[in-house]
PDB file of C-alpha atoms in Angstrom:
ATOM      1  CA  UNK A   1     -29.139 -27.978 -11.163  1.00 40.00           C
ATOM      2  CA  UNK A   2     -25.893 -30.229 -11.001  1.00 45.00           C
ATOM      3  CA  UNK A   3     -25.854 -33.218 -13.004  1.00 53.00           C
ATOM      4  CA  UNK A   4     -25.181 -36.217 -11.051  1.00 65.00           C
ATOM      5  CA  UNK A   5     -22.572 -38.407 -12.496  1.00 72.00           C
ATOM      6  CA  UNK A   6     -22.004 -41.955 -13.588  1.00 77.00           C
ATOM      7  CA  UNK A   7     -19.691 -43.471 -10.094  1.00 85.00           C
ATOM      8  CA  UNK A   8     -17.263 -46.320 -10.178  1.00 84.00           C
ATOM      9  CA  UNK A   9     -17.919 -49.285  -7.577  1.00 82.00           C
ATOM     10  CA  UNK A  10     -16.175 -49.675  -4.720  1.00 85.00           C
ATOM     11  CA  UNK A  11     -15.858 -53.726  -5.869  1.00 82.00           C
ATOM     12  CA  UNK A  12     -13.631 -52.446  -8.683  1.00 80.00           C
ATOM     13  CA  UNK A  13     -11.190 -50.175  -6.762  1.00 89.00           C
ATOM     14  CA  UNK A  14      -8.644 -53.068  -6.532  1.00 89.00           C
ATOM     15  CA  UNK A  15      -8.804 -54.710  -9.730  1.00 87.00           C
ATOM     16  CA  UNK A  16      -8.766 -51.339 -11.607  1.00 90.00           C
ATOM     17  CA  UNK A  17      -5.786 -50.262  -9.141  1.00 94.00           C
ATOM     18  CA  UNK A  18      -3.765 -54.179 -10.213  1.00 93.00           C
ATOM     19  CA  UNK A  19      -4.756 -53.828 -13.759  1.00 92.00           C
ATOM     20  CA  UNK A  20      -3.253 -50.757 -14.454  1.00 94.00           C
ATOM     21  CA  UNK A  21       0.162 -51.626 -12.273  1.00 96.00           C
ATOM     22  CA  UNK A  22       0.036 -54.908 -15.030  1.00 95.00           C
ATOM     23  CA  UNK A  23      -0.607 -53.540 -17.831  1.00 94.00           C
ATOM     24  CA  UNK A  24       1.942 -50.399 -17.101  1.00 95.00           C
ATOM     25  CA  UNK A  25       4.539 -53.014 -17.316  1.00 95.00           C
ATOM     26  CA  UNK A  26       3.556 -54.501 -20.491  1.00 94.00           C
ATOM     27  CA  UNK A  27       3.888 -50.957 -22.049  1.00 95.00           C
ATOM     28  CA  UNK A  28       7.539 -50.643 -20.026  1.00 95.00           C
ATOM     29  CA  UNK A  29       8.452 -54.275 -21.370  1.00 94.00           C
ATOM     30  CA  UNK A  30       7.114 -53.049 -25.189  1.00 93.00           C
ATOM     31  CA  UNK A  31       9.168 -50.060 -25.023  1.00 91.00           C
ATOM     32  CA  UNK A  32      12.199 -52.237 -23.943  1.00 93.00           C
ATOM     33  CA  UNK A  33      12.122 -54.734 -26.100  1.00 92.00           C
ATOM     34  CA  UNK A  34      10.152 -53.273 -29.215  1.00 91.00           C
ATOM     35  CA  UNK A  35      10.259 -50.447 -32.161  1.00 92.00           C
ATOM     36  CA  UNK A  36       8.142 -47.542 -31.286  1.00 92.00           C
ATOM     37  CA  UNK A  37       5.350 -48.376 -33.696  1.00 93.00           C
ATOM     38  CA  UNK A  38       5.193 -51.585 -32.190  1.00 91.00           C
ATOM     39  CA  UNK A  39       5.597 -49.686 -28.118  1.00 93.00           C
ATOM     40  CA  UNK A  40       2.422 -47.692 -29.618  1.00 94.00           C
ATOM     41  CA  UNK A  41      -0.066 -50.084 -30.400  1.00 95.00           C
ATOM     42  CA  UNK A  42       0.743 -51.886 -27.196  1.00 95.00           C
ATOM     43  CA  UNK A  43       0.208 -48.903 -25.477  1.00 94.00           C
ATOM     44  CA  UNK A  44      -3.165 -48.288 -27.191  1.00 96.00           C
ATOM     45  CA  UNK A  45      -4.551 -51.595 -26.369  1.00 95.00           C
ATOM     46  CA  UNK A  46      -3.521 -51.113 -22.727  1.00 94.00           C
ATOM     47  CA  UNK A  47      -5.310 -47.876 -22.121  1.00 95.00           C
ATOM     48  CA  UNK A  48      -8.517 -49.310 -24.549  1.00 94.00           C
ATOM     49  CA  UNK A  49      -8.118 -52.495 -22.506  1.00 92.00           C
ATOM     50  CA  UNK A  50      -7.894 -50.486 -18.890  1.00 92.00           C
ATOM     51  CA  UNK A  51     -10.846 -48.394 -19.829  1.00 92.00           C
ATOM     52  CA  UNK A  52     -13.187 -51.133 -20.193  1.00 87.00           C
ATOM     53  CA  UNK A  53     -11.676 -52.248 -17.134  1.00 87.00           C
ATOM     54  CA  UNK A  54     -13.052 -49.199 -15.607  1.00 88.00           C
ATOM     55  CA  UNK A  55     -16.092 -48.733 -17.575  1.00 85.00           C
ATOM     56  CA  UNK A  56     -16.957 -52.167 -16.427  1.00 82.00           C
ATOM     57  CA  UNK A  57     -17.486 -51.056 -12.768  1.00 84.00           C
ATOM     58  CA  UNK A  58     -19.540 -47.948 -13.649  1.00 85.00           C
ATOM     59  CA  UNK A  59     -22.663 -47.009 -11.543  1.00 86.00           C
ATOM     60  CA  UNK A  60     -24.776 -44.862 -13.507  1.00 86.00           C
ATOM     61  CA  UNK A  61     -26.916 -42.391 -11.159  1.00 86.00           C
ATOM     62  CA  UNK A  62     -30.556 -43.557 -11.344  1.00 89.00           C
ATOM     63  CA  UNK A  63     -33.876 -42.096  -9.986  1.00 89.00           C
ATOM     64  CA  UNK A  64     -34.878 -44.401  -6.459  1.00 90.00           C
ATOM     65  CA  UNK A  65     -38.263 -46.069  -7.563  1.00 94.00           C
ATOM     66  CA  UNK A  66     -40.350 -47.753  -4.724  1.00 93.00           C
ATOM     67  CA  UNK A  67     -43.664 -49.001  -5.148  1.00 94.00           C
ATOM     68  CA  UNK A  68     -45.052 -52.253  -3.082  1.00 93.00           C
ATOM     69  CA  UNK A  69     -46.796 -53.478  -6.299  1.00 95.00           C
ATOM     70  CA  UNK A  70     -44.328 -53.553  -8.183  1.00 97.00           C
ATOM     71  CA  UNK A  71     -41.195 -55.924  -8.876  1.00 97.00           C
ATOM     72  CA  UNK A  72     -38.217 -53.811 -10.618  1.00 98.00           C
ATOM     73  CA  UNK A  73     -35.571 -55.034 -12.072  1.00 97.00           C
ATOM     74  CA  UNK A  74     -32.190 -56.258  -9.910  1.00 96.00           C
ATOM     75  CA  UNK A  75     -29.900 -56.027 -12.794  1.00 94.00           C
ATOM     76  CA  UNK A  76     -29.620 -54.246 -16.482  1.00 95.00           C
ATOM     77  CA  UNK A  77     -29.339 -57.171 -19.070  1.00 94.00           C
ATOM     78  CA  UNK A  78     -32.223 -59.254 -21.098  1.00 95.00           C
ATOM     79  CA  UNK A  79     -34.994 -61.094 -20.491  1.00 96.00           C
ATOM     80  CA  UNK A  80     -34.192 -64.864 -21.099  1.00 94.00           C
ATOM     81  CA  UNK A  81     -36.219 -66.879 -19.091  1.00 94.00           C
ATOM     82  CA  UNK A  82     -39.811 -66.568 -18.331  1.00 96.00           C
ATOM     83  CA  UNK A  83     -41.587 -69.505 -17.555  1.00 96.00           C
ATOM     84  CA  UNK A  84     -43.114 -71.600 -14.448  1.00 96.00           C
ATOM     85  CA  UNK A  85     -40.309 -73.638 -12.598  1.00 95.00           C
ATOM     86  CA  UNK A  86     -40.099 -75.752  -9.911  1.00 95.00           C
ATOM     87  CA  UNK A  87     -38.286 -73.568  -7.133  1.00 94.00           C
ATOM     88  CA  UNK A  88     -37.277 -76.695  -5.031  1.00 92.00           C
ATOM     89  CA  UNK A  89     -34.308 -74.695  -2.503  1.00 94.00           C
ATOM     90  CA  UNK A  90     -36.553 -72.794  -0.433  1.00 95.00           C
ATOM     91  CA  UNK A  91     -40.487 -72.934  -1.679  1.00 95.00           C
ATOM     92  CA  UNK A  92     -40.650 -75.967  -2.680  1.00 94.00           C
ATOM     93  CA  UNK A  93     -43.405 -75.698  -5.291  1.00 95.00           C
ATOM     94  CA  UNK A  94     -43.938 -73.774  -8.381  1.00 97.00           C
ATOM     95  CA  UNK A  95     -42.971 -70.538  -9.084  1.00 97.00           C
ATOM     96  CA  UNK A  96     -42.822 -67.935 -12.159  1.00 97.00           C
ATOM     97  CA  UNK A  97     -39.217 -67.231 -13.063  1.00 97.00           C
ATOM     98  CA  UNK A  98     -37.816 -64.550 -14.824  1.00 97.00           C
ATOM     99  CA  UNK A  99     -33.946 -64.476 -15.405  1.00 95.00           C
ATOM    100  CA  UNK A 100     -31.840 -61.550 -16.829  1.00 95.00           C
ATOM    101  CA  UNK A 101     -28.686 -62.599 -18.555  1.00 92.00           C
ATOM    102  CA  UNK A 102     -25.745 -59.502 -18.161  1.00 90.00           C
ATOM    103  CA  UNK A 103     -23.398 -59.602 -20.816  1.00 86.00           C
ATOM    104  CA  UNK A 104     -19.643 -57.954 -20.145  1.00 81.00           C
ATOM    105  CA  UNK A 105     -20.957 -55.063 -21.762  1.00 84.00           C
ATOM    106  CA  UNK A 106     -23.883 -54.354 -19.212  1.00 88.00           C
ATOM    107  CA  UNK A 107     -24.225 -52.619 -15.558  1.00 86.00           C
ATOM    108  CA  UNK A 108     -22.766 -55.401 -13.328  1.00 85.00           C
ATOM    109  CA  UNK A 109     -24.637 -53.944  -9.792  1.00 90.00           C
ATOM    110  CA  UNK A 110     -27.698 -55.478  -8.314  1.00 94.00           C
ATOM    111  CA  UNK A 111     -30.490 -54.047  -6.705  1.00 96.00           C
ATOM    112  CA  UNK A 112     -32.981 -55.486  -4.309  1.00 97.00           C
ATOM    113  CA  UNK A 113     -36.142 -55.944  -6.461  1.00 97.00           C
ATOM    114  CA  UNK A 114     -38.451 -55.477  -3.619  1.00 97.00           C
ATOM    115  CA  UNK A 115     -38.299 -54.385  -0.528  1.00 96.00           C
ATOM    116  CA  UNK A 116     -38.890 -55.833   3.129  1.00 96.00           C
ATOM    117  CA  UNK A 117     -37.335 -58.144   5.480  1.00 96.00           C
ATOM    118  CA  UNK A 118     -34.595 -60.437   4.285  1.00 97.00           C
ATOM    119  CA  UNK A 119     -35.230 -63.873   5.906  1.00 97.00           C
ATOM    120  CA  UNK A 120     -32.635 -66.254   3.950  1.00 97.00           C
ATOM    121  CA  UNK A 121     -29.681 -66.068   2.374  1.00 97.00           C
ATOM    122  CA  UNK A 122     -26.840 -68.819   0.932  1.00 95.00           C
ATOM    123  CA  UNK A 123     -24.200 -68.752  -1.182  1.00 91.00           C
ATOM    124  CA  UNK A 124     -23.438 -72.017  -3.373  1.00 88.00           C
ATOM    125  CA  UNK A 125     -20.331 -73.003  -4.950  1.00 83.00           C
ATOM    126  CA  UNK A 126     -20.379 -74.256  -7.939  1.00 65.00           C
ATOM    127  CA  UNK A 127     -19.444 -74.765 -11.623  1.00 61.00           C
ATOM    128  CA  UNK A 128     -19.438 -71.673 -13.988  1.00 55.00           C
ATOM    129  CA  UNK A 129     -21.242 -72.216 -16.855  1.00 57.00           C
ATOM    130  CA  UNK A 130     -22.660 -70.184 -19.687  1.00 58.00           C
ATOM    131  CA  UNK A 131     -24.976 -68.309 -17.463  1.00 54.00           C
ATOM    132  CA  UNK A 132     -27.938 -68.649 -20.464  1.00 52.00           C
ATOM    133  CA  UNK A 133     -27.535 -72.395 -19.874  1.00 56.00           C
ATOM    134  CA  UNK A 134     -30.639 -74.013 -17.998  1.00 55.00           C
ATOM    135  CA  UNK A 135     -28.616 -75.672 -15.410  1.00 57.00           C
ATOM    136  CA  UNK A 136     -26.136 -72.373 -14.347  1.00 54.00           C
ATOM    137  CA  UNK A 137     -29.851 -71.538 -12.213  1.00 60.00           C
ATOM    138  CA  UNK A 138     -28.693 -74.665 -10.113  1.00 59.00           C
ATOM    139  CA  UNK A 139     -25.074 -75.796 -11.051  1.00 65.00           C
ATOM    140  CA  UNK A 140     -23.473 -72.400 -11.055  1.00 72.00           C
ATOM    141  CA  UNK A 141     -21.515 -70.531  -8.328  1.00 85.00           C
ATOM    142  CA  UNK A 142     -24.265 -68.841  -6.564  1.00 87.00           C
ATOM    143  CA  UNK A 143     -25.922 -66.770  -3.966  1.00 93.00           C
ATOM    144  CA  UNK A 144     -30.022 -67.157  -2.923  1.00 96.00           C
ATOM    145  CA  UNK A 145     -31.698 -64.329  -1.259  1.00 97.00           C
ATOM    146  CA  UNK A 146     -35.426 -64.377  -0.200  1.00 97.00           C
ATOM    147  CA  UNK A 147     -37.182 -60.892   0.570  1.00 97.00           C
ATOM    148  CA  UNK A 148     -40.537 -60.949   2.363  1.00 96.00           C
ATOM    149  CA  UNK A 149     -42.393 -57.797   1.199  1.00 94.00           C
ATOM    150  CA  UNK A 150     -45.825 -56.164   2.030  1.00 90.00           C
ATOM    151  CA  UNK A 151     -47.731 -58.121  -0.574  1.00 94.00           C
ATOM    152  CA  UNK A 152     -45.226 -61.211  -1.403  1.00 95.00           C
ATOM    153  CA  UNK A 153     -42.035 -63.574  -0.853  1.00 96.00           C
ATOM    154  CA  UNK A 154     -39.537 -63.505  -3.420  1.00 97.00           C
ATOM    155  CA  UNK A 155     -36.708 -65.290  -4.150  1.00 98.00           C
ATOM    156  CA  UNK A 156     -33.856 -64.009  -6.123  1.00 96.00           C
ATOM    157  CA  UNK A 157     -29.904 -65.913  -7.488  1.00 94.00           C
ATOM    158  CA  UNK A 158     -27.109 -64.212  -8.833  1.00 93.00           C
ATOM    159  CA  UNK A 159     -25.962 -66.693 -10.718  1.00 90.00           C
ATOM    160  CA  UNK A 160     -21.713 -66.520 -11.765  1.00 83.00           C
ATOM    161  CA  UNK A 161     -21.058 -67.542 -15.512  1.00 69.00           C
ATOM    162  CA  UNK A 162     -18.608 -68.599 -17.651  1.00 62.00           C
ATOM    163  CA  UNK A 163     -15.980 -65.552 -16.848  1.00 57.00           C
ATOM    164  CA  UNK A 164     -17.710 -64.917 -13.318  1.00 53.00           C
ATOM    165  CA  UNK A 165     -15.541 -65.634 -10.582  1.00 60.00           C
ATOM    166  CA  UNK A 166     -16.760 -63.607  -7.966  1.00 75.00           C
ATOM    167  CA  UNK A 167     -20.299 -62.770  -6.493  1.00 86.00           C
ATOM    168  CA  UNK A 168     -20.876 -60.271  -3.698  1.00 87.00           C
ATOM    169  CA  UNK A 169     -24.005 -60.132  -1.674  1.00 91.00           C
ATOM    170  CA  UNK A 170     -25.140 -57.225   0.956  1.00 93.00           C
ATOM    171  CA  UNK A 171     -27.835 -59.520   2.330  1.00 94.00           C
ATOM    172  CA  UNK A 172     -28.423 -59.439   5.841  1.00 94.00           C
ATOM    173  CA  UNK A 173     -30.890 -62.310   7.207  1.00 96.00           C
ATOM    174  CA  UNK A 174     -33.261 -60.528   9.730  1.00 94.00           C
ATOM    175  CA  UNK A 175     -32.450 -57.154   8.166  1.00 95.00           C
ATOM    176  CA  UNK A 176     -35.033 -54.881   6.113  1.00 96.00           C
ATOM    177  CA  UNK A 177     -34.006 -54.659   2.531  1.00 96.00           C
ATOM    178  CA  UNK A 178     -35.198 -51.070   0.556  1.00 95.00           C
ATOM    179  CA  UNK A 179     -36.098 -51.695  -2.991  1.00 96.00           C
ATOM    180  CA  UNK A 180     -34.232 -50.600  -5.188  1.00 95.00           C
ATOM    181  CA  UNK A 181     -31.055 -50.197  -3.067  1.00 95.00           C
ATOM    182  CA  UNK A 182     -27.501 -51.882  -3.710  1.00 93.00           C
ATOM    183  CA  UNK A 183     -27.716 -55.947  -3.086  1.00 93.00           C
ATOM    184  CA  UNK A 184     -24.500 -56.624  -4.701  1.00 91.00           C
ATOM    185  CA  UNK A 185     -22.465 -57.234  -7.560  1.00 89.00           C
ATOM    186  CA  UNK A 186     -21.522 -59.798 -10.047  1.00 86.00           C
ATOM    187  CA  UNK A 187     -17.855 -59.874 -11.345  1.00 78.00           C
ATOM    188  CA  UNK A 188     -17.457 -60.516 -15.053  1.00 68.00           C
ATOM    189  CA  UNK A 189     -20.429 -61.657 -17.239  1.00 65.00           C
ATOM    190  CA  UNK A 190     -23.472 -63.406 -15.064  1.00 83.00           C
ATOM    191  CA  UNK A 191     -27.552 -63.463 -14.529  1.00 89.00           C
ATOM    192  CA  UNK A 192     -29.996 -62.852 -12.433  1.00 94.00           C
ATOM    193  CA  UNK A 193     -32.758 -64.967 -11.589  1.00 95.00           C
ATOM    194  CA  UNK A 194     -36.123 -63.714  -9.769  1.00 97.00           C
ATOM    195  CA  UNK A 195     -38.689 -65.995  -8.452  1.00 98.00           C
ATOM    196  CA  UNK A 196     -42.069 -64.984  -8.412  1.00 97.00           C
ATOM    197  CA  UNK A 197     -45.617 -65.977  -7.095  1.00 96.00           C
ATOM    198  CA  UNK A 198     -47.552 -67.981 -10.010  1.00 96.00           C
ATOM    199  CA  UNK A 199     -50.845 -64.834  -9.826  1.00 94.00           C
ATOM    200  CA  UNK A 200     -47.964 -61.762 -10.907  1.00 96.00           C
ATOM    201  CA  UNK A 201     -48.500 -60.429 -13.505  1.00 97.00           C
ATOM    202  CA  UNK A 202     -45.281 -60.602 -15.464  1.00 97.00           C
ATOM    203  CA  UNK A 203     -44.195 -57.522 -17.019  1.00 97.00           C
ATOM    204  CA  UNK A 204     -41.679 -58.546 -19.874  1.00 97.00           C
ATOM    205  CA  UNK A 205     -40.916 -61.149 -22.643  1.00 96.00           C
ATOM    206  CA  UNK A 206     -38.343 -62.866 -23.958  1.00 95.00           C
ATOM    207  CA  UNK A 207     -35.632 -60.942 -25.810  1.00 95.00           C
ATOM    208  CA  UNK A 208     -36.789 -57.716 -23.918  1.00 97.00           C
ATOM    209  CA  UNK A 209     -33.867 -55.314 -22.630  1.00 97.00           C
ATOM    210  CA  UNK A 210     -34.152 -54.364 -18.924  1.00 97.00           C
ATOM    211  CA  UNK A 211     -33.064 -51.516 -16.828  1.00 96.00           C
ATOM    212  CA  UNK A 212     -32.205 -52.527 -13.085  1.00 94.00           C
ATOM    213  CA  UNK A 213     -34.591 -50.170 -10.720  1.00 94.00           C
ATOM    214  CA  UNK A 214     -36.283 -48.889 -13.263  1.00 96.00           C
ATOM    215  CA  UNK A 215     -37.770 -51.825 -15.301  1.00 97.00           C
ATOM    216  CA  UNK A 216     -40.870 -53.316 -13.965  1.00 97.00           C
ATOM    217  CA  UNK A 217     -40.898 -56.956 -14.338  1.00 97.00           C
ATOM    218  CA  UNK A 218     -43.512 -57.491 -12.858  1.00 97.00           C
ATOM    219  CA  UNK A 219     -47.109 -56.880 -10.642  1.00 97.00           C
ATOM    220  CA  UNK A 220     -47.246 -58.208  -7.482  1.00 96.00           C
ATOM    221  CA  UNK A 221     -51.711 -58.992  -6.725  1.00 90.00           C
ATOM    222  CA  UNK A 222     -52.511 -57.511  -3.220  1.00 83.00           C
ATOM    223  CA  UNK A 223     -53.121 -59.533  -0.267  1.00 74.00           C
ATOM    224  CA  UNK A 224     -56.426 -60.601   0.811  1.00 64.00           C
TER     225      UNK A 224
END
């Protein structure tokens, strides 16, 4: 059986395509102007530098989970919020809210944590914040998607931080969303945030490390 690899997003092509045009002409300019210890170690810290660059905008292959009970995951990263919160943008009343902070070093894709018909969707500008800070849920750059699914509504940000300068969404109001496929991407360091209906049974705690579509954060109760 053939091993299915680790791809790079398409959202990287053209950064990873600039960055390595840049940083080839550092190494040109070190091996112009320096000794060739020095045109070395420059040229060291440009490929280290390039291959984060790269490793950045990996997609690792992962199994396609779908269950209607169930809320995965929409990003790899840890638990930092879980609490009840006021979810005044679309709701309007109280809601259980789970947020999963990415560092640089994480998965930077986002997956639709449950599936159904996608009935809003806004992008916010914004400041860019620390995106553990309270107020990046609200103040940040932003994007809001609501999914309707078999048993519930739920809302979910990707929320730009401090290095984030980019989001991408795939959202499509009035189109059907599959859990567990591709929503998106977040460029440089950011969080999720995942709205949920105050009887789920939450999954996950503070400080816990998450896989996006394969973590269940939590049990959605079946409709009456």
């Amino acid at each position: 059986m053939t091993k299915k690899m680790t791809k790079i997003d398409k959202e990287g092509y053209r950064i990873i395509q600039i960055s390595l045009l840049v940083l080839a002409v550092v190494v040109l300019a070190a091996y112009l102007c320096l000794p060739l210890a020095g045109t070395i170690a420059v040229g060291v810290f440009c490929l280290i530098l390039w291959i984060c660059i790269i490793r950045f905008f990996r997609i690792p292959y992962r199994e396609l989970l779908q269950d209607d009970a169930k809320v995965y995951a929409p990003a790899d990263g840890t638990v930092v919020v879980v609490e009840k919160t006021n979810e005044d943008e679309y709701f309007g009343d109280e809601r259980i809210q789970v947020s999963i902070f990415m560092s640089l070093w994480n998965v930077h894709a986002n997956w639709f944590p449950v599936g159904g018909h996608v009935k809003y969707f806004k992008h916010h500008n914004g400041n860019f914040h620390v995106a553990w800070h309270p107020k990046s849920s609200t103040d940040n750059e932003r994007t809001t998607t609501v999914v309707e699914s078999e048993r519930a509504v739920i809302l979910f940000r990707q929320i730009a931080g401090l290095l984030a300068k980019r989001i991408v969404s795939y959202a499509v109001v009035g189109k059907e969303a599959r859990q567990n496929s591709r929503c998106g991407f977040i460029k440089f360091g950011s969080r999720v945030d995942v709205f949920l209906p105050l009887d789920a049974a939450i999954n996950v705690k503070l400080g816990d490390k998450v896989v996006g579509t394969q973590t269940v954060i939590a049990t959605l109760k079946e409709k009456e």
